[in-house]
Short mmCIF file of C-alpha atoms and ligand atoms in Angstrom, two decimals:
data_model
loop_
_atom_site.label_atom_id
_atom_site.label_comp_id
_atom_site.label_asym_id
_atom_site.label_seq_id
_atom_site.Cartn_x
_atom_site.Cartn_y
_atom_site.Cartn_z
CA MET A 23 10.82 -66.36 34.57
CA ASN A 24 14.10 -64.59 33.92
CA ALA A 25 16.63 -65.56 31.28
CA PRO A 26 18.62 -68.43 32.82
CA PHE A 27 21.25 -68.35 30.09
CA ARG A 28 22.96 -65.94 27.75
CA LEU A 29 23.45 -66.31 24.04
CA ASP A 30 27.19 -66.23 23.73
CA GLY A 31 27.71 -67.07 20.10
CA GLN A 32 27.90 -70.84 20.49
CA VAL A 33 26.31 -73.08 17.86
CA LEU A 34 23.51 -75.05 19.45
CA ASP A 35 22.67 -78.59 18.48
CA VAL A 36 18.98 -77.80 18.71
CA ALA A 37 16.98 -74.58 19.06
CA ILE A 38 13.40 -75.15 20.17
CA ILE A 39 10.67 -72.57 19.66
CA GLY A 40 8.00 -72.72 22.36
CA ALA A 41 7.84 -74.13 25.88
CA GLY A 42 4.37 -75.64 25.86
CA PHE A 43 3.77 -79.38 25.95
CA SER A 44 5.66 -79.76 22.61
CA GLY A 45 8.79 -77.82 23.48
CA LEU A 46 8.94 -79.29 26.98
CA CYS A 47 8.66 -82.82 25.66
CA MET A 48 11.45 -82.23 23.15
CA ALA A 49 13.67 -80.67 25.82
CA ILE A 50 13.07 -83.51 28.25
CA LYS A 51 13.73 -86.21 25.67
CA LEU A 52 16.87 -84.47 24.34
CA LYS A 53 18.21 -84.23 27.87
CA GLU A 54 17.30 -87.86 28.56
CA SER A 55 19.29 -88.84 25.47
CA GLY A 56 22.32 -87.16 26.98
CA ARG A 57 22.29 -84.05 24.79
CA THR A 58 22.54 -80.75 26.60
CA ASN A 59 23.55 -78.31 23.87
CA PHE A 60 20.00 -77.14 23.21
CA ARG A 61 17.92 -74.15 24.23
CA VAL A 62 14.22 -73.38 24.29
CA PHE A 63 12.94 -69.94 23.32
CA GLU A 64 9.55 -69.02 24.73
CA LYS A 65 7.75 -65.86 23.69
CA ALA A 66 5.57 -65.65 26.81
CA ALA A 67 6.64 -64.68 30.30
CA ASP A 68 6.49 -68.27 31.53
CA ILE A 69 6.41 -71.82 30.25
CA GLY A 70 3.21 -73.76 29.56
CA GLY A 71 1.96 -72.50 26.19
CA THR A 72 -1.85 -72.69 26.00
CA TRP A 73 -2.11 -73.53 29.67
CA PHE A 74 -0.18 -70.46 30.72
CA LEU A 75 -1.81 -68.12 28.21
CA ASN A 76 -5.44 -69.16 28.56
CA ARG A 77 -6.56 -67.83 31.91
CA TYR A 78 -10.21 -67.17 31.31
CA PRO A 79 -12.63 -68.34 34.03
CA GLY A 80 -13.64 -71.96 33.58
CA CYS A 81 -10.67 -72.82 31.35
CA ALA A 82 -10.03 -76.54 31.51
CA CYS A 83 -9.06 -79.34 29.19
CA ASP A 84 -11.80 -81.35 27.52
CA VAL A 85 -9.57 -84.41 27.39
CA PRO A 86 -9.27 -86.24 30.73
CA SER A 87 -6.02 -85.33 32.50
CA HIS A 88 -4.93 -88.92 32.99
CA LEU A 89 -4.57 -89.04 29.21
CA TYR A 90 -3.77 -85.39 28.56
CA SER A 91 -0.34 -85.63 30.23
CA PHE A 92 3.02 -87.19 29.43
CA SER A 93 3.02 -90.99 29.33
CA PHE A 94 6.45 -90.91 30.97
CA ASP A 95 5.37 -88.67 33.82
CA GLN A 96 2.01 -89.66 35.14
CA ASN A 97 0.54 -87.52 37.87
CA PRO A 98 -1.42 -89.47 40.48
CA ASN A 99 -2.75 -86.27 42.04
CA TRP A 100 -5.09 -84.89 39.38
CA SER A 101 -7.94 -83.32 41.31
CA ARG A 102 -10.61 -84.24 38.78
CA ALA A 103 -11.18 -86.06 35.53
CA TYR A 104 -11.03 -82.79 33.54
CA SER A 105 -8.52 -80.66 35.39
CA PRO A 106 -8.67 -76.87 35.26
CA ALA A 107 -6.03 -74.94 33.32
CA PRO A 108 -4.02 -73.78 36.38
CA GLU A 109 -3.60 -77.38 37.51
CA ILE A 110 -2.37 -78.46 34.06
CA TRP A 111 0.05 -75.53 34.11
CA ARG A 112 1.36 -76.56 37.55
CA TYR A 113 1.86 -80.09 36.19
CA GLN A 114 3.94 -78.66 33.33
CA LYS A 115 6.03 -76.61 35.75
CA VAL A 116 6.62 -79.49 38.14
CA THR A 117 7.45 -81.86 35.26
CA ALA A 118 9.89 -79.39 33.69
CA GLU A 119 11.58 -78.88 37.02
CA LYS A 120 11.72 -82.59 37.82
CA HIS A 121 13.41 -83.33 34.49
CA GLY A 122 15.87 -80.47 34.94
CA VAL A 123 15.00 -78.57 31.75
CA LEU A 124 14.12 -75.16 33.25
CA PRO A 125 17.71 -73.85 32.98
CA PHE A 126 17.54 -74.51 29.23
CA ILE A 127 14.46 -72.37 28.71
CA ARG A 128 14.48 -68.65 28.12
CA CYS A 129 11.14 -66.87 28.48
CA ASN A 130 10.24 -63.47 27.04
CA ALA A 131 12.34 -64.61 24.09
CA GLU A 132 10.36 -64.38 20.88
CA VAL A 133 11.97 -65.88 17.81
CA ALA A 134 11.17 -63.45 15.03
CA ARG A 135 13.07 -65.11 12.22
CA ALA A 136 14.69 -68.45 11.47
CA GLU A 137 16.66 -68.78 8.29
CA TYR A 138 18.45 -71.84 6.95
CA ASP A 139 22.03 -71.13 5.95
CA GLU A 140 22.71 -73.78 3.30
CA ASP A 141 26.45 -73.17 3.15
CA ALA A 142 26.93 -73.66 6.86
CA GLN A 143 24.04 -76.15 7.22
CA LEU A 144 22.80 -74.15 10.17
CA TRP A 145 19.59 -72.47 11.21
CA ARG A 146 20.19 -68.82 12.06
CA LEU A 147 17.65 -67.46 14.49
CA THR A 148 16.98 -63.82 15.24
CA LEU A 149 15.07 -62.95 18.38
CA ALA A 150 12.68 -60.01 18.59
CA SER A 151 15.27 -58.47 20.95
CA GLY A 152 17.76 -58.43 18.07
CA GLU A 153 19.95 -61.19 19.55
CA SER A 154 20.89 -64.06 17.29
CA VAL A 155 21.87 -67.67 17.67
CA ALA A 156 22.69 -70.55 15.33
CA ALA A 157 21.60 -74.17 15.63
CA ARG A 158 22.08 -77.34 13.65
CA ALA A 159 18.45 -78.32 14.08
CA LEU A 160 15.35 -76.23 14.55
CA VAL A 161 12.29 -77.54 16.37
CA ALA A 162 9.12 -75.50 16.00
CA GLY A 163 6.78 -76.31 18.86
CA ALA A 164 4.86 -73.06 18.72
CA GLY A 165 1.45 -74.66 18.94
CA ILE A 166 -1.50 -74.38 16.64
CA LEU A 167 -3.97 -72.54 18.90
CA HIS A 168 -1.82 -69.65 19.68
CA VAL A 169 -2.60 -66.45 17.80
CA PRO A 170 -5.97 -65.09 19.04
CA PHE A 171 -8.53 -64.33 16.34
CA THR A 172 -10.72 -61.28 16.86
CA PRO A 173 -13.24 -60.70 14.10
CA THR A 174 -13.39 -57.36 12.35
CA ILE A 175 -16.73 -55.88 13.36
CA LYS A 176 -17.77 -52.39 12.27
CA GLY A 177 -17.20 -49.86 15.04
CA ALA A 178 -15.43 -52.32 17.41
CA GLU A 179 -12.62 -49.84 18.05
CA SER A 180 -15.13 -47.26 19.31
CA PHE A 181 -16.30 -49.45 22.19
CA ALA A 182 -15.62 -47.55 25.41
CA GLY A 183 -15.96 -50.49 27.80
CA LYS A 184 -13.63 -53.40 28.50
CA THR A 185 -12.65 -55.75 25.70
CA MET A 186 -10.98 -59.10 26.31
CA HIS A 187 -10.23 -62.22 24.28
CA THR A 188 -10.32 -65.59 26.06
CA ALA A 189 -6.66 -66.07 25.13
CA ASN A 190 -5.75 -62.62 26.42
CA TRP A 191 -7.56 -62.44 29.71
CA ASP A 192 -7.18 -59.63 32.21
CA ASP A 193 -7.41 -61.31 35.64
CA GLY A 194 -7.69 -57.88 37.26
CA TYR A 195 -10.99 -57.00 35.62
CA ASP A 196 -13.90 -57.59 37.99
CA LEU A 197 -16.92 -58.97 36.14
CA ALA A 198 -19.22 -58.88 39.19
CA GLY A 199 -22.52 -57.25 38.33
CA LYS A 200 -21.34 -56.17 34.86
CA ARG A 201 -23.40 -56.37 31.68
CA VAL A 202 -21.32 -58.47 29.28
CA ALA A 203 -21.49 -59.63 25.69
CA VAL A 204 -19.80 -62.94 24.88
CA ILE A 205 -19.15 -63.47 21.17
CA GLY A 206 -18.69 -67.07 20.05
CA THR A 207 -19.99 -70.44 21.19
CA GLY A 208 -17.00 -72.78 20.65
CA ALA A 209 -14.95 -74.80 23.15
CA SER A 210 -13.73 -71.69 25.00
CA ALA A 211 -17.16 -70.03 25.27
CA ILE A 212 -18.86 -73.12 26.64
CA GLN A 213 -16.39 -73.09 29.53
CA LEU A 214 -16.42 -69.32 30.04
CA VAL A 215 -20.18 -68.76 30.04
CA PRO A 216 -21.09 -71.12 32.92
CA ALA A 217 -18.09 -69.85 34.93
CA ILE A 218 -19.17 -66.20 34.81
CA ALA A 219 -22.96 -66.36 34.37
CA GLY A 220 -23.49 -66.39 38.13
CA GLN A 221 -21.35 -63.32 38.75
CA VAL A 222 -22.29 -60.95 35.97
CA GLY A 223 -25.38 -58.78 35.98
CA ARG A 224 -26.40 -59.76 32.46
CA LEU A 225 -24.82 -61.97 29.81
CA ASP A 226 -25.67 -61.65 26.12
CA LEU A 227 -24.32 -64.64 24.23
CA TYR A 228 -23.90 -64.02 20.51
CA GLN A 229 -24.15 -67.34 18.72
CA ARG A 230 -23.47 -67.67 15.02
CA THR A 231 -23.47 -71.47 14.83
CA PRO A 232 -24.54 -73.84 17.62
CA GLY A 233 -22.31 -76.83 18.30
CA TRP A 234 -23.11 -80.35 19.43
CA VAL A 235 -22.72 -80.71 23.19
CA ILE A 236 -22.22 -83.97 25.05
CA PRO A 237 -22.16 -84.29 28.85
CA ARG A 238 -18.72 -84.10 30.40
CA MET A 239 -19.56 -86.24 33.43
CA ASP A 240 -16.68 -84.73 35.33
CA TYR A 241 -15.83 -86.10 38.78
CA ASP A 242 -13.38 -85.49 41.64
CA PHE A 243 -10.65 -87.90 42.58
CA LYS A 244 -10.82 -88.69 46.28
CA GLU A 245 -7.61 -88.68 48.32
CA THR A 246 -7.88 -92.47 48.57
CA SER A 247 -7.89 -92.80 44.76
CA LYS A 248 -4.87 -90.52 44.46
CA ALA A 249 -3.02 -92.56 47.10
CA ARG A 250 -3.90 -95.73 45.22
CA PHE A 251 -2.62 -94.31 41.92
CA ALA A 252 0.62 -93.27 43.63
CA ARG A 253 1.08 -96.68 45.22
CA PHE A 254 0.00 -98.78 42.25
CA PRO A 255 0.94 -96.87 39.06
CA PHE A 256 -0.43 -99.70 36.91
CA LEU A 257 -3.95 -98.70 38.07
CA GLN A 258 -3.39 -95.26 36.67
CA ARG A 259 -2.02 -96.73 33.45
CA LEU A 260 -5.11 -98.88 33.20
CA LEU A 261 -7.34 -95.82 33.54
CA ARG A 262 -5.24 -93.95 30.97
CA ASN A 263 -5.54 -96.85 28.53
CA LEU A 264 -9.30 -97.08 29.01
CA ILE A 265 -9.68 -93.36 28.27
CA TYR A 266 -7.34 -93.67 25.29
CA TRP A 267 -9.11 -96.58 23.62
CA ARG A 268 -12.55 -95.08 24.27
CA ALA A 269 -11.34 -91.97 22.43
CA GLU A 270 -9.84 -94.06 19.61
CA MET A 271 -13.22 -95.67 19.00
CA LEU A 272 -14.55 -92.22 18.10
CA ALA A 273 -11.88 -91.95 15.42
CA TYR A 274 -13.50 -94.89 13.65
CA GLY A 275 -16.73 -92.94 13.28
CA PHE A 276 -15.05 -89.63 12.50
CA THR A 277 -12.65 -90.95 9.90
CA GLN A 278 -13.76 -94.35 8.56
CA ASN A 279 -17.48 -94.78 8.93
CA VAL A 280 -19.32 -91.48 9.28
CA LYS A 281 -22.68 -93.32 9.49
CA LEU A 282 -21.72 -94.58 12.94
CA ILE A 283 -21.66 -90.99 14.15
CA GLY A 284 -25.44 -90.97 13.90
CA LYS A 285 -25.67 -93.15 17.01
CA PHE A 286 -23.45 -90.83 18.97
CA GLN A 287 -25.38 -87.83 17.69
CA LYS A 288 -28.58 -89.37 19.08
CA LEU A 289 -26.99 -89.20 22.54
CA ALA A 290 -26.29 -85.49 22.05
CA GLU A 291 -29.86 -84.93 20.77
CA THR A 292 -31.29 -86.72 23.79
CA TYR A 293 -29.11 -84.69 26.13
CA LEU A 294 -30.21 -81.43 24.47
CA ALA A 295 -33.89 -82.44 24.66
CA LYS A 296 -33.57 -83.26 28.36
CA ALA A 297 -31.39 -80.33 29.34
CA VAL A 298 -33.28 -77.62 27.44
CA PRO A 299 -37.06 -77.99 27.80
CA ASP A 300 -37.90 -74.67 26.08
CA PRO A 301 -38.48 -75.56 22.40
CA ALA A 302 -37.54 -72.09 21.13
CA LEU A 303 -34.16 -72.13 22.88
CA ARG A 304 -33.68 -75.78 21.92
CA ALA A 305 -34.23 -74.91 18.27
CA LYS A 306 -31.60 -72.18 18.51
CA LEU A 307 -29.15 -74.64 20.03
CA THR A 308 -29.69 -77.45 17.51
CA PRO A 309 -26.84 -77.76 14.99
CA ASP A 310 -27.57 -78.45 11.33
CA PHE A 311 -24.43 -80.48 10.68
CA PRO A 312 -23.34 -83.97 11.74
CA LEU A 313 -21.74 -84.35 15.14
CA GLY A 314 -17.97 -84.14 14.89
CA CYS A 315 -17.86 -81.88 11.84
CA LYS A 316 -17.00 -79.03 14.18
CA ARG A 317 -15.24 -79.85 17.45
CA VAL A 318 -17.63 -81.65 19.78
CA LEU A 319 -18.30 -79.55 22.89
CA ILE A 320 -18.10 -81.30 26.23
CA SER A 321 -19.95 -79.69 29.12
CA ASP A 322 -22.32 -80.39 32.00
CA ASP A 323 -23.03 -76.78 32.86
CA TYR A 324 -23.35 -74.94 29.53
CA TYR A 325 -27.03 -75.67 28.83
CA PRO A 326 -28.06 -74.93 32.44
CA ALA A 327 -26.19 -71.60 32.28
CA LEU A 328 -28.02 -70.60 29.10
CA GLN A 329 -31.34 -70.97 30.95
CA ARG A 330 -30.51 -68.51 33.70
CA ASP A 331 -32.69 -65.40 33.88
CA ASN A 332 -29.71 -63.12 33.27
CA VAL A 333 -28.52 -64.96 30.13
CA GLU A 334 -29.85 -64.47 26.60
CA VAL A 335 -28.78 -66.44 23.53
CA ILE A 336 -28.80 -64.05 20.59
CA THR A 337 -28.72 -65.49 17.10
CA ASP A 338 -29.23 -62.26 15.19
CA VAL A 339 -26.08 -61.31 13.33
CA ILE A 340 -23.94 -58.58 14.90
CA SER A 341 -24.01 -55.62 12.55
CA GLU A 342 -22.03 -53.11 14.54
CA ILE A 343 -20.39 -52.29 17.84
CA ARG A 344 -20.92 -48.82 19.30
CA SER A 345 -19.22 -47.09 22.20
CA ASN A 346 -21.85 -48.44 24.59
CA GLY A 347 -22.82 -51.83 23.22
CA VAL A 348 -23.56 -54.31 20.45
CA VAL A 349 -26.07 -53.75 17.64
CA THR A 350 -27.67 -56.67 15.82
CA ALA A 351 -29.03 -56.81 12.27
CA ASP A 352 -32.55 -56.10 13.55
CA GLY A 353 -31.24 -52.68 14.68
CA ARG A 354 -31.40 -53.46 18.41
CA LEU A 355 -28.68 -52.08 20.64
CA ARG A 356 -27.83 -54.03 23.77
CA GLU A 357 -25.72 -51.91 26.07
CA VAL A 358 -22.82 -53.64 27.80
CA ASP A 359 -19.84 -52.87 30.02
CA ALA A 360 -17.58 -55.51 28.52
CA ILE A 361 -17.23 -57.49 25.30
CA LEU A 362 -15.62 -60.89 25.73
CA TYR A 363 -14.38 -62.44 22.51
CA ALA A 364 -14.43 -66.25 22.58
CA THR A 365 -13.75 -66.27 18.87
CA GLY A 366 -10.83 -68.69 18.72
CA PHE A 367 -7.50 -68.58 16.99
CA ARG A 368 -5.90 -67.90 13.65
CA VAL A 369 -5.15 -71.48 12.81
CA THR A 370 -4.62 -71.91 9.12
CA ASP A 371 -1.83 -69.34 8.94
CA TRP A 372 -0.05 -71.17 11.73
CA LEU A 373 3.60 -70.27 12.30
CA SER A 374 3.12 -67.07 10.29
CA HIS A 375 4.34 -65.03 13.27
CA VAL A 376 7.84 -66.46 12.80
CA ASP A 377 9.53 -65.61 9.51
CA ILE A 378 10.82 -69.06 8.58
CA ARG A 379 13.02 -69.30 5.50
CA GLY A 380 14.35 -72.52 4.08
CA LYS A 381 16.65 -73.43 1.20
CA GLY A 382 17.22 -70.65 -1.33
CA GLY A 383 15.43 -68.17 0.95
CA ARG A 384 12.02 -69.75 0.30
CA LYS A 385 9.47 -68.65 2.85
CA LEU A 386 7.32 -71.13 4.72
CA ILE A 387 4.43 -68.67 4.71
CA ASP A 388 4.54 -68.60 0.86
CA ASP A 389 4.93 -72.36 0.53
CA TRP A 390 1.88 -72.76 2.79
CA LYS A 391 -0.27 -70.02 1.29
CA ASP A 392 -2.74 -72.59 -0.06
CA GLY A 393 -2.64 -74.69 3.09
CA ALA A 394 0.14 -76.06 5.28
CA SER A 395 1.54 -79.46 4.48
CA ALA A 396 4.38 -81.59 5.81
CA TYR A 397 5.46 -85.19 6.15
CA TYR A 398 3.69 -86.70 9.16
CA GLY A 399 3.36 -83.09 10.31
CA VAL A 400 7.04 -83.10 11.27
CA ALA A 401 9.33 -82.59 8.28
CA VAL A 402 8.95 -80.19 5.35
CA SER A 403 10.77 -80.52 2.04
CA GLY A 404 12.92 -77.42 1.39
CA TYR A 405 13.51 -76.94 5.11
CA PRO A 406 16.34 -79.27 6.13
CA ASN A 407 16.94 -79.99 9.79
CA MET A 408 13.62 -78.42 10.74
CA PHE A 409 11.16 -80.46 12.77
CA LEU A 410 7.63 -79.35 13.58
CA LEU A 411 5.64 -80.50 16.56
CA LEU A 412 1.88 -80.56 16.13
CA GLY A 413 2.48 -79.50 12.56
CA PRO A 414 0.02 -79.78 9.66
CA ASN A 415 -2.55 -82.58 9.81
CA THR A 416 -1.58 -83.80 13.24
CA GLY A 417 -4.25 -82.03 15.29
CA LEU A 418 -7.06 -84.15 16.72
CA GLY A 419 -10.78 -83.91 17.18
CA HIS A 420 -11.08 -86.91 19.46
CA ASN A 421 -7.98 -87.73 21.47
CA SER A 422 -5.00 -86.24 23.33
CA VAL A 423 -2.52 -84.18 21.33
CA VAL A 424 0.10 -84.92 24.00
CA PHE A 425 0.10 -88.47 22.64
CA MET A 426 0.83 -87.07 19.14
CA ILE A 427 3.57 -84.80 20.50
CA GLU A 428 5.36 -87.73 22.11
CA ALA A 429 5.26 -89.69 18.84
CA GLN A 430 6.59 -86.67 16.93
CA VAL A 431 9.41 -86.03 19.38
CA ARG A 432 10.47 -89.66 19.07
CA TYR A 433 10.36 -89.40 15.25
CA ALA A 434 12.26 -86.08 15.13
CA LEU A 435 14.94 -87.44 17.45
CA ASP A 436 15.24 -90.48 15.21
CA CYS A 437 15.95 -88.11 12.27
CA MET A 438 18.39 -86.07 14.32
CA LYS A 439 20.46 -89.16 15.10
CA TRP A 440 21.80 -88.90 11.51
CA LEU A 441 23.03 -85.40 12.33
CA TRP A 442 24.65 -86.57 15.54
CA ALA A 443 26.31 -89.34 13.57
CA GLY A 444 28.01 -86.73 11.38
CA ALA A 445 25.53 -85.80 8.62
CA GLY A 446 25.12 -82.12 7.81
CA SER A 447 21.51 -82.03 6.72
CA VAL A 448 18.39 -84.15 6.79
CA GLU A 449 15.54 -83.22 4.48
CA VAL A 450 12.43 -85.15 3.58
CA LYS A 451 12.25 -85.93 -0.14
CA ALA A 452 9.73 -83.78 -1.99
CA GLU A 453 8.19 -86.80 -3.75
CA VAL A 454 7.79 -88.64 -0.44
CA GLN A 455 6.04 -85.66 1.11
CA ASP A 456 3.79 -85.25 -1.98
CA ALA A 457 2.78 -88.90 -2.04
CA PHE A 458 2.05 -88.80 1.68
CA ASN A 459 -0.17 -85.74 1.28
CA LYS A 460 -2.00 -87.16 -1.74
CA ASP A 461 -2.91 -90.20 0.27
CA LEU A 462 -3.83 -88.07 3.26
CA ALA A 463 -6.14 -85.90 1.12
CA GLU A 464 -7.90 -89.05 -0.15
CA ARG A 465 -8.42 -90.33 3.37
CA MET A 466 -9.56 -86.90 4.49
CA LYS A 467 -12.44 -86.95 1.99
CA ARG A 468 -14.13 -89.73 3.94
CA THR A 469 -14.02 -87.91 7.27
CA VAL A 470 -16.82 -86.16 9.11
CA TRP A 471 -14.81 -82.93 9.05
CA MET A 472 -15.40 -82.69 5.30
CA SER A 473 -19.15 -83.24 5.57
CA GLY A 474 -20.10 -79.66 4.81
CA CYS A 475 -19.88 -77.48 7.92
CA LYS A 476 -17.65 -74.44 8.22
CA SER A 477 -14.97 -74.86 10.86
CA TRP A 478 -11.51 -73.67 11.83
CA TYR A 479 -10.23 -77.07 10.77
CA LEU A 480 -10.57 -75.99 7.12
CA ASN A 481 -8.54 -73.69 4.88
CA ALA A 482 -10.25 -71.03 2.79
CA ASP A 483 -10.47 -73.46 -0.15
CA GLY A 484 -12.15 -76.13 1.99
CA THR A 485 -9.11 -78.42 2.34
CA ASN A 486 -8.07 -79.63 5.75
CA SER A 487 -4.47 -79.14 6.89
CA THR A 488 -5.30 -79.37 10.53
CA LEU A 489 -6.40 -82.86 11.53
CA TRP A 490 -5.02 -86.36 11.36
CA PRO A 491 -7.55 -88.43 9.37
CA GLY A 492 -7.18 -91.69 11.21
CA PHE A 493 -6.38 -93.45 14.43
CA THR A 494 -3.67 -91.98 16.62
CA VAL A 495 -2.37 -95.50 17.18
CA THR A 496 -1.73 -95.72 13.42
CA TYR A 497 0.17 -92.44 13.56
CA TRP A 498 2.18 -93.72 16.49
CA TRP A 499 2.99 -96.94 14.62
CA LYS A 500 3.98 -95.20 11.37
CA THR A 501 6.24 -92.71 13.14
CA ARG A 502 7.93 -95.22 15.45
CA ALA A 503 11.14 -94.91 13.39
CA ALA A 504 12.34 -92.61 10.60
CA ALA A 505 13.16 -94.44 7.35
CA LYS A 506 16.36 -93.17 5.75
CA ARG A 507 14.93 -93.80 2.27
CA ASP A 508 12.37 -91.01 2.89
CA PHE A 509 15.07 -88.41 3.46
CA ASP A 510 18.02 -86.83 1.73
CA VAL A 511 20.76 -87.16 4.28
CA ALA A 512 23.71 -85.07 3.12
CA PRO A 513 27.21 -85.16 4.52
CA ALA A 514 28.44 -82.24 6.57
CA VAL A 515 30.00 -79.49 4.45
CA VAL A 516 32.06 -78.34 7.36
CA PRO A 517 32.91 -81.23 9.69
CA GLN A 518 30.57 -80.74 12.63
CA LYS A 519 31.76 -80.77 16.16
CA VAL A 520 29.56 -83.42 17.73
CA ALA A 521 28.65 -81.81 21.00
CA ALA A 522 27.38 -83.86 23.91
P1 LIG B 30 -13.60 -71.72 18.00
O1 LIG B 30 -13.94 -73.12 18.23
O2 LIG B 30 -12.92 -71.34 16.72
O3 LIG B 30 -14.90 -70.88 18.21
C1 LIG B 30 -14.98 -69.54 17.86
C2 LIG B 30 -16.40 -69.10 18.01
O4 LIG B 30 -16.46 -67.73 17.65
C3 LIG B 30 -17.36 -69.84 17.10
O5 LIG B 30 -18.54 -70.06 17.77
C4 LIG B 30 -17.51 -68.86 15.93
O6 LIG B 30 -18.72 -69.02 15.24
C5 LIG B 30 -17.50 -67.57 16.69
N1 LIG B 30 -17.21 -66.42 15.85
C6 LIG B 30 -16.08 -66.16 15.15
N2 LIG B 30 -16.22 -65.01 14.49
C7 LIG B 30 -17.45 -64.53 14.79
C8 LIG B 30 -18.18 -63.38 14.40
N3 LIG B 30 -17.66 -62.50 13.55
N4 LIG B 30 -19.42 -63.23 14.89
C9 LIG B 30 -19.95 -64.14 15.73
N5 LIG B 30 -19.32 -65.24 16.14
C10 LIG B 30 -18.08 -65.43 15.65
O7 LIG B 30 -12.64 -71.12 19.16
P2 LIG B 30 -12.46 -71.59 20.66
O8 LIG B 30 -13.77 -71.79 21.31
O9 LIG B 30 -11.50 -70.69 21.30
O10 LIG B 30 -11.84 -73.00 20.50
C11 LIG B 30 -10.79 -73.18 19.58
C12 LIG B 30 -10.19 -74.52 19.81
O11 LIG B 30 -9.42 -74.43 20.97
C13 LIG B 30 -11.14 -75.65 20.09
O12 LIG B 30 -11.74 -76.20 18.97
C14 LIG B 30 -10.27 -76.60 20.81
O13 LIG B 30 -9.50 -77.36 19.92
C15 LIG B 30 -9.39 -75.66 21.59
N6 LIG B 30 -9.89 -75.53 22.93
C16 LIG B 30 -9.78 -76.62 23.67
C17 LIG B 30 -10.24 -76.57 24.92
C18 LIG B 30 -10.08 -77.80 25.69
O14 LIG B 30 -10.77 -77.95 26.67
N7 LIG B 30 -9.19 -78.72 25.31
C19 LIG B 30 -10.82 -75.45 25.46
C20 LIG B 30 -10.92 -74.32 24.68
C21 LIG B 30 -10.43 -74.37 23.40
P3 LIG B 30 -18.82 -70.06 13.99
O15 LIG B 30 -18.87 -71.42 14.64
O16 LIG B 30 -20.06 -69.68 13.32
O17 LIG B 30 -17.60 -69.86 13.18
#
């Protein structure tokens, strides 16, 4: 996408970073509220965030599409329960177009720095191109799973073959007949491996920790079902609600009563026993932590793929990579043509790629060095007029983050209404944010995520700044309106022109 607008020195009402589900939702809702003086800055070449960037074979969403989509723009035409990434991306494009927000989005526009100018009560943004723009409010919708993580492995730079990360896929590379190493066995790998196992000559899967897998039970939607959803939208809403409440039930086990997880784990154990008859392979694939501690993997075709003749699950630690292959701790070299990293994202230093500076020049990266924290994941003390989407402790292990995004957009817009009414700055009170996070940390202790496994949900010190430790319906309820008593709402220093 080309730049549809120029930065001509005007002061925006809102500058939005990122055009994934978060940024799109904010743009749509701002426009719906009648406000048009906003712009969206997207680093990538097109909109869509995760669903544009992740193009590896098999990429799909493990939350059913009827729930993983905007509540205000339901799509009756989803092809299957768990739609593939390109279909989700098309949905985002069509939705953005339908709501008329594409002209407000500039792609290939990376925000490198955002600094709060206290005197002017403005955020001053500098793009990687050197251009600058000012805005009264800053919305950071950059996403949490965004910066690919590639582990440092001795000799990796000497590898002469092809190297790709799942989040940095080269569509032009032909895997047919190739010998490949896949490193990692998380949510991305379990989609990638079945999708390529039939094409490649050999697939060595390097597993450090096995995860719990439950069947996906994916299914197609027939044309008659799609027509029915289009004709009777309440049927689709009913399905969405059923999926939503089924997912919410999991939250009870994950966050309130970890013992209940045992029953669910039995299902995963039974599935593993049935799907993998070989006891040696089954032992390799059996996790030693409670289900839910790491993200639950949802797949119908992962276990079958691992039992193909051309696939080997390797649990020996990788000691080195040489120009021609991967060496494990037992000294064995397995030659490969390509190494595919399915090793996830840098999560806990989220937003570190944008230099965000708040009051007095304080840096967000410093304030968050021991773990990110915010108020309902949206507002951060010391950073007035800044609103995060999918910020700290609002990720999920059981439900749709699009639901969380919609709640956050509603909450952020509720805070912004004070600005539009003439205030100059809105900042969550430090004591309110601290009390919120104290309570959150207490609730977090009871969750399955803190039951002892190592996961990307956790910071280096073992705290969790990633997930919401409760029901999403509770989050939705608590963020339905912003309470003025929680914020310092200061008058405008310079009378603000209230733009439409
Ligand atoms: P991930 O869950 O962080 O998994 C990374 C994998 O790489 C793990 O198996 C990890 O092993 C392994 N790994 C990392 N460093 C390694 C090393 N040095 N040697 C060997 N193995 C190493 O990443 P992901 O699979 O990309 O998924 C990340 C998140 O993205 C998911 O949890 C999910 O939230 C999201 N996602 C969602 C979908 C979806 O359908 N909605 C699809 C894909 C991804 P350890 O477990 O031992 O650390």
